[in-house]
Amino acid sequence: MANIVWPSSLPQRPTVGGYQERFADTVLRTAMEAGAAKTRRRFTAAPRQIEVTFRVNAAQAATFKSFFEETTAGGALPFDWVHPREGTAAEFRFVEAPRVSAVTGTLFSVAVKLEQMP
């Protein structure tokens, strides 16, 4: 597990409807000239893709910005967080820079793409 931890002052669970997960793709598929494609397992473990959206206030948006830019070095370092669906501790890292959009004058939506490390 990583030494960096998701800040407790940020939401711990995504908004309703703000969660998507893609299971790890570990299968290699080879097309044949005739008949069904052949498949085999390529890896025993691979990262899972997770997309989450949070609603935050201005102070939380500043905390999130600091967490992303400074604590995780712009998303380069992994961090520990409780998996939103499974409820278990896991290691994550950012796949791309988060997107922040205004909901109201003081409420913001933060969209994040993460990968759960195997």
XYZ file of N, CA, C and O in Angstrom:
472
model
N 0.824 -1.188 0.000
C 0.000 0.000 0.000
C 0.870 1.255 0.000
O 1.992 1.240 0.473
N 0.319 2.309 -0.512
C 1.025 3.593 -0.569
C 1.035 4.257 0.801
O 0.221 3.946 1.659
N 1.952 5.191 0.984
C 2.006 5.948 2.239
C 1.085 7.155 2.211
O 0.787 7.733 3.235
N 0.670 7.574 1.032
C -0.219 8.722 0.882
C -1.652 8.242 1.045
O -2.017 7.188 0.529
N -2.463 9.017 1.749
C -3.849 8.624 2.027
C -4.793 9.718 1.521
O -4.500 10.909 1.661
N -5.921 9.299 0.941
C -6.964 10.228 0.497
C -7.353 11.105 1.684
O -7.630 10.590 2.768
N -7.400 12.430 1.522
C -7.698 13.318 2.654
C -9.070 13.062 3.275
O -10.066 12.901 2.564
N -9.125 13.060 4.596
C -10.392 12.809 5.303
C -11.367 13.972 5.145
O -12.573 13.797 5.316
N -10.863 15.157 4.803
C -11.740 16.319 4.628
C -12.460 16.319 3.279
O -13.366 17.113 3.057
N -12.070 15.408 2.385
C -12.754 15.279 1.089
C -13.840 14.216 1.188
O -13.780 13.337 2.056
N -14.844 14.270 0.296
C -15.870 13.222 0.314
C -15.229 11.840 0.169
O -14.276 11.667 -0.589
N -15.749 10.882 0.899
C -15.211 9.519 0.857
C -15.949 8.640 -0.148
O -15.473 7.583 -0.511
N -17.117 9.099 -0.588
C -17.904 8.337 -1.552
C -18.326 9.272 -2.681
O -18.612 10.436 -2.462
N -18.373 8.762 -3.907
C -18.787 9.590 -5.039
C -20.277 9.914 -4.992
O -21.036 9.301 -4.236
N -20.679 10.868 -5.806
C -22.092 11.222 -5.891
C -22.887 10.066 -6.484
O -22.339 9.198 -7.172
N -24.181 10.059 -6.229
C -25.058 9.044 -6.814
C -25.014 9.228 -8.322
O -25.166 10.332 -8.840
N -24.773 8.175 -9.031
C -24.650 8.245 -10.482
C -23.279 8.698 -10.939
O -23.013 8.760 -12.129
N -22.384 8.981 -9.996
C -21.046 9.450 -10.336
C -19.991 8.387 -10.158
O -18.878 8.679 -9.724
N -20.324 7.149 -10.483
C -19.379 6.050 -10.308
C -19.484 5.096 -11.486
O -20.579 4.673 -11.866
N -18.347 4.784 -12.083
C -18.268 3.761 -13.126
C -17.003 2.961 -12.890
O -15.977 3.516 -12.481
N -17.082 1.686 -13.163
C -15.916 0.826 -12.976
C -15.788 -0.101 -14.169
O -16.774 -0.628 -14.672
N -14.549 -0.278 -14.617
C -14.264 -1.224 -15.699
C -13.296 -2.256 -15.142
O -12.207 -1.919 -14.683
N -13.709 -3.511 -15.169
C -12.844 -4.569 -14.653
C -11.606 -4.706 -15.536
O -11.609 -4.323 -16.705
N -10.562 -5.260 -14.975
C -9.296 -5.413 -15.683
C -9.452 -6.352 -16.881
O -10.095 -7.395 -16.787
N -8.859 -5.957 -17.994
C -8.877 -6.773 -19.203
C -7.578 -7.563 -19.237
O -6.513 -7.021 -19.510
N -7.657 -8.858 -18.941
C -6.462 -9.691 -18.861
C -6.428 -10.781 -19.927
O -5.598 -11.681 -19.856
N -7.307 -10.678 -20.918
C -7.419 -11.732 -21.931
C -6.827 -11.254 -23.250
O -7.064 -10.140 -23.701
N -6.066 -12.119 -23.886
C -5.534 -11.876 -25.220
C -6.412 -12.648 -26.201
O -6.639 -13.848 -26.030
N -6.938 -11.958 -27.207
C -7.844 -12.560 -28.184
C -7.155 -12.554 -29.547
O -6.670 -11.528 -29.996
N -7.115 -13.719 -30.191
C -6.497 -13.851 -31.502
C -7.523 -14.385 -32.491
O -8.100 -15.461 -32.280
N -7.744 -13.627 -33.566
C -8.693 -14.053 -34.600
C -8.084 -15.191 -35.422
O -6.886 -15.187 -35.713
N -8.889 -16.146 -35.781
C -8.474 -17.273 -36.617
C -9.009 -17.057 -38.043
O -9.957 -16.311 -38.248
N -8.399 -17.709 -39.021
C -8.901 -17.597 -40.397
C -10.314 -18.149 -40.499
O -11.118 -17.662 -41.279
N -10.592 -19.170 -39.731
C -11.934 -19.757 -39.715
C -12.255 -20.161 -38.288
O -11.387 -20.529 -37.514
N -13.516 -20.048 -37.937
C -13.964 -20.465 -36.612
C -13.813 -19.372 -35.566
O -13.518 -18.226 -35.869
N -14.031 -19.778 -34.352
C -14.017 -18.841 -33.226
C -12.602 -18.361 -32.914
O -11.626 -19.071 -33.152
N -12.514 -17.176 -32.379
C -11.223 -16.632 -31.961
C -10.671 -17.448 -30.800
O -11.420 -18.022 -30.010
N -9.355 -17.496 -30.702
C -8.720 -18.164 -29.569
C -8.444 -17.118 -28.505
O -8.078 -15.987 -28.804
N -8.623 -17.509 -27.254
C -8.358 -16.610 -26.144
C -7.486 -17.296 -25.111
O -7.515 -18.525 -24.970
N -6.701 -16.462 -24.435
C -5.908 -16.959 -23.307
C -5.668 -15.809 -22.360
O -5.719 -14.645 -22.743
N -5.424 -16.155 -21.133
C -5.145 -15.135 -20.124
C -3.733 -14.597 -20.350
O -2.770 -15.344 -20.467
N -3.615 -13.280 -20.423
C -2.331 -12.631 -20.658
C -1.638 -12.268 -19.346
O -0.427 -12.346 -19.237
N -2.417 -11.841 -18.350
C -1.893 -11.473 -17.036
C -2.758 -12.124 -15.968
O -3.905 -12.446 -16.214
N -2.196 -12.245 -14.771
C -3.015 -12.704 -13.648
C -3.604 -11.521 -12.893
O -4.568 -11.677 -12.162
N -3.033 -10.334 -13.079
C -3.555 -9.135 -12.416
C -3.277 -7.915 -13.293
O -2.251 -7.849 -13.960
N -4.205 -6.983 -13.288
C -4.059 -5.736 -14.044
C -4.874 -4.652 -13.346
O -5.803 -4.955 -12.598
N -4.555 -3.379 -13.586
C -5.317 -2.299 -12.949
C -6.771 -2.272 -13.420
O -7.065 -2.613 -14.562
N -7.671 -1.874 -12.512
C -9.084 -1.648 -12.850
C -9.309 -0.159 -12.990
O -8.829 0.616 -12.176
N -10.050 0.239 -14.000
C -10.354 1.645 -14.235
C -11.611 2.043 -13.458
O -12.613 1.331 -13.502
N -11.539 3.171 -12.768
C -12.669 3.673 -11.998
C -12.833 5.154 -12.294
O -11.853 5.899 -12.287
N -14.063 5.578 -12.584
C -14.367 6.988 -12.777
C -15.354 7.403 -11.696
O -16.379 6.747 -11.507
N -15.011 8.463 -10.978
C -15.858 8.951 -9.888
C -16.069 10.453 -10.019
O -15.238 11.164 -10.588
N -17.201 10.916 -9.504
C -17.514 12.338 -9.461
C -17.884 12.701 -8.034
O -18.615 11.958 -7.374
N -17.352 13.817 -7.565
C -17.635 14.300 -6.228
C -18.228 15.701 -6.308
O -17.893 16.472 -7.204
N -19.072 16.038 -5.354
C -19.527 17.419 -5.165
C -18.741 17.971 -3.991
O -18.702 17.352 -2.919
N -18.099 19.121 -4.199
C -17.279 19.717 -3.153
C -17.560 21.211 -3.035
O -17.992 21.848 -4.004
N -17.285 21.762 -1.854
C -17.382 23.209 -1.680
C -16.032 23.823 -2.059
O -15.091 23.107 -2.414
N -15.917 25.136 -1.955
C -14.696 25.827 -2.383
C -13.475 25.376 -1.574
O -12.393 25.181 -2.139
N -13.629 25.213 -0.268
C -12.505 24.777 0.572
C -12.063 23.366 0.203
O -10.862 23.075 0.134
N -13.026 22.469 -0.039
C -12.689 21.102 -0.442
C -12.038 21.077 -1.826
O -11.147 20.271 -2.076
N -12.481 21.952 -2.726
C -11.860 22.039 -4.052
C -10.394 22.437 -3.921
O -9.530 21.888 -4.621
N -10.090 23.353 -3.008
C -8.703 23.759 -2.769
C -7.896 22.607 -2.175
O -6.740 22.378 -2.557
N -8.502 21.858 -1.250
C -7.837 20.687 -0.666
C -7.553 19.651 -1.738
O -6.459 19.082 -1.794
N -8.532 19.420 -2.615
C -8.345 18.435 -3.682
C -7.231 18.874 -4.629
O -6.398 18.061 -5.034
N -7.207 20.138 -4.991
C -6.163 20.674 -5.874
C -4.788 20.438 -5.261
O -3.860 19.978 -5.932
N -4.638 20.737 -3.977
C -3.374 20.528 -3.280
C -3.009 19.040 -3.236
O -1.847 18.674 -3.440
N -3.998 18.188 -2.975
C -3.758 16.745 -2.924
C -3.245 16.254 -4.272
O -2.256 15.517 -4.343
N -3.902 16.666 -5.360
C -3.489 16.216 -6.689
C -2.138 16.794 -7.086
O -1.230 16.059 -7.468
N -2.001 18.110 -7.002
C -0.797 18.767 -7.517
C 0.432 18.560 -6.648
O 1.533 18.358 -7.172
N 0.276 18.621 -5.337
C 1.435 18.560 -4.452
C 1.644 17.178 -3.834
O 2.707 16.590 -3.959
N 0.613 16.669 -3.172
C 0.771 15.414 -2.431
C 1.056 14.231 -3.357
O 1.929 13.420 -3.065
N 0.326 14.140 -4.468
C 0.553 13.018 -5.399
C 1.439 13.419 -6.581
O 1.520 12.677 -7.558
N 2.073 14.586 -6.480
C 3.000 15.065 -7.522
C 2.327 15.090 -8.896
O 2.831 14.539 -9.867
N 1.161 15.726 -8.948
C 0.447 15.834 -10.218
C -0.139 14.522 -10.692
O -0.382 14.335 -11.883
N -0.366 13.609 -9.753
C -0.959 12.315 -10.087
C 0.054 11.210 -10.309
O -0.319 10.085 -10.637
N 1.340 11.491 -10.118
C 2.381 10.488 -10.356
C 2.489 9.454 -9.229
O 2.899 8.315 -9.474
N 2.105 9.833 -8.016
C 2.260 8.933 -6.868
C 0.940 8.260 -6.509
O -0.116 8.901 -6.538
N 0.981 6.983 -6.136
C -0.248 6.289 -5.728
C -0.689 6.721 -4.337
O 0.093 7.281 -3.565
N -1.956 6.442 -4.032
C -2.498 6.785 -2.712
C -3.483 5.707 -2.282
O -4.016 4.967 -3.099
N -3.705 5.626 -0.979
C -4.653 4.667 -0.410
C -6.013 5.338 -0.249
O -6.106 6.503 0.132
N -7.046 4.571 -0.538
C -8.426 5.057 -0.427
C -9.320 3.840 -0.275
O -8.966 2.734 -0.697
N -10.483 4.018 0.301
C -11.440 2.923 0.438
C -12.223 2.806 -0.875
O -12.800 3.790 -1.344
N -12.202 1.617 -1.459
C -12.903 1.389 -2.720
C -14.381 1.714 -2.531
O -15.023 1.187 -1.620
N -14.960 2.594 -3.376
C -16.333 3.049 -3.148
C -17.399 1.955 -3.223
O -18.419 2.052 -2.564
N -17.173 0.913 -4.001
C -18.175 -0.148 -4.115
C -17.895 -1.281 -3.138
O -18.805 -1.804 -2.502
N -16.639 -1.659 -3.001
C -16.279 -2.816 -2.180
C -16.120 -2.487 -0.703
O -16.241 -3.359 0.149
N -15.788 -1.218 -0.395
C -15.599 -0.823 0.993
C -14.314 -1.318 1.616
O -14.181 -1.336 2.836
N -13.346 -1.718 0.796
C -12.066 -2.208 1.298
C -10.953 -1.233 0.928
O -11.045 -0.530 -0.077
N -9.899 -1.211 1.733
C -8.757 -0.346 1.444
C -8.053 -0.839 0.192
O -7.886 -2.050 -0.008
N -7.668 0.092 -0.677
C -6.988 -0.260 -1.921
C -6.049 0.866 -2.315
O -6.140 1.982 -1.800
N -5.147 0.549 -3.228
C -4.202 1.533 -3.725
C -4.664 2.020 -5.101
O -4.985 1.215 -5.967
N -4.673 3.333 -5.271
C -5.126 3.946 -6.516
C -4.081 4.922 -7.011
O -3.219 5.369 -6.262
N -4.192 5.267 -8.304
C -3.445 6.395 -8.841
C -4.281 7.054 -9.927
O -5.180 6.429 -10.503
N -3.987 8.314 -10.191
C -4.721 9.069 -11.193
C -4.328 8.597 -12.588
O -3.149 8.372 -12.863
N -5.320 8.478 -13.477
C -5.069 8.121 -14.871
C -4.840 9.389 -15.689
O -4.027 9.410 -16.604
N -5.554 10.439 -15.351
C -5.406 11.727 -16.029
C -5.747 12.841 -15.038
O -6.267 12.578 -13.957
N -5.462 14.051 -15.433
C -5.749 15.192 -14.570
C -7.258 15.319 -14.349
O -8.037 15.167 -15.297
N -7.695 15.570 -13.115
C -9.123 15.716 -12.807
C -9.725 16.936 -13.510
O -9.011 17.875 -13.866
N -11.053 16.903 -13.674
C -11.799 18.020 -14.250
C -12.708 18.598 -13.173
O -13.410 17.873 -12.482
N -12.700 19.915 -13.044
C -13.544 20.606 -12.076
C -14.495 21.515 -12.837
O -14.082 22.240 -13.737
N -15.780 21.444 -12.479
C -16.765 22.335 -13.103
C -17.668 22.908 -12.012
O -17.892 22.286 -10.979
N -18.174 24.104 -12.266
C -19.029 24.785 -11.293
C -20.444 24.236 -11.360
O -20.990 24.006 -12.440
N -21.037 24.000 -10.198
C -22.436 23.596 -10.091
C -23.259 24.808 -9.696
O -24.286 25.108 -10.285
N -22.780 25.502 -8.672
C -23.338 26.795 -8.251
C -22.142 27.704 -7.989
O -20.997 27.310 -8.246
N -22.382 28.867 -7.425
C -21.287 29.779 -7.127
C -20.300 29.251 -6.099
O -19.130 29.627 -6.092
N -20.756 28.351 -5.229
C -19.889 27.836 -4.162
C -19.793 26.309 -4.143
O -19.174 25.746 -3.248
N -20.406 25.645 -5.109
C -20.391 24.184 -5.175
C -19.795 23.755 -6.508
O -20.138 24.309 -7.560
N -18.902 22.754 -6.453
C -18.192 22.311 -7.642
C -18.305 20.798 -7.803
O -18.463 20.069 -6.833
N -18.217 20.358 -9.039
C -18.192 18.940 -9.361
C -16.776 18.592 -9.805
O -16.207 19.262 -10.673
N -16.204 17.552 -9.204
C -14.853 17.105 -9.546
C -14.970 15.707 -10.159
O -15.460 14.780 -9.511
N -14.531 15.567 -11.410
C -14.559 14.274 -12.113
C -13.138 13.722 -12.150
O -12.206 14.415 -12.565
N -12.991 12.466 -11.712
C -11.677 11.866 -11.563
C -11.649 10.492 -12.215
O -12.560 9.686 -12.015
N -10.587 10.226 -12.990
C -10.344 8.884 -13.534
C -9.181 8.282 -12.780
O -8.092 8.864 -12.726
N -9.427 7.124 -12.183
C -8.427 6.446 -11.371
C -8.202 5.039 -11.887
O -9.027 4.485 -12.611
N -7.088 4.450 -11.478
C -6.895 3.017 -11.671
C -6.540 2.413 -10.329
O -5.758 2.965 -9.571
N -7.216 1.290 -10.042
C -6.928 0.564 -8.811
C -5.799 -0.390 -9.116
O -5.887 -1.205 -10.037
N -4.739 -0.286 -8.353
C -3.570 -1.115 -8.590
C -3.821 -2.549 -8.092
O -4.476 -2.743 -7.081
N -3.314 -3.522 -8.847
C -3.544 -4.924 -8.442
C -2.747 -5.299 -7.188
O -1.825 -4.644 -6.817
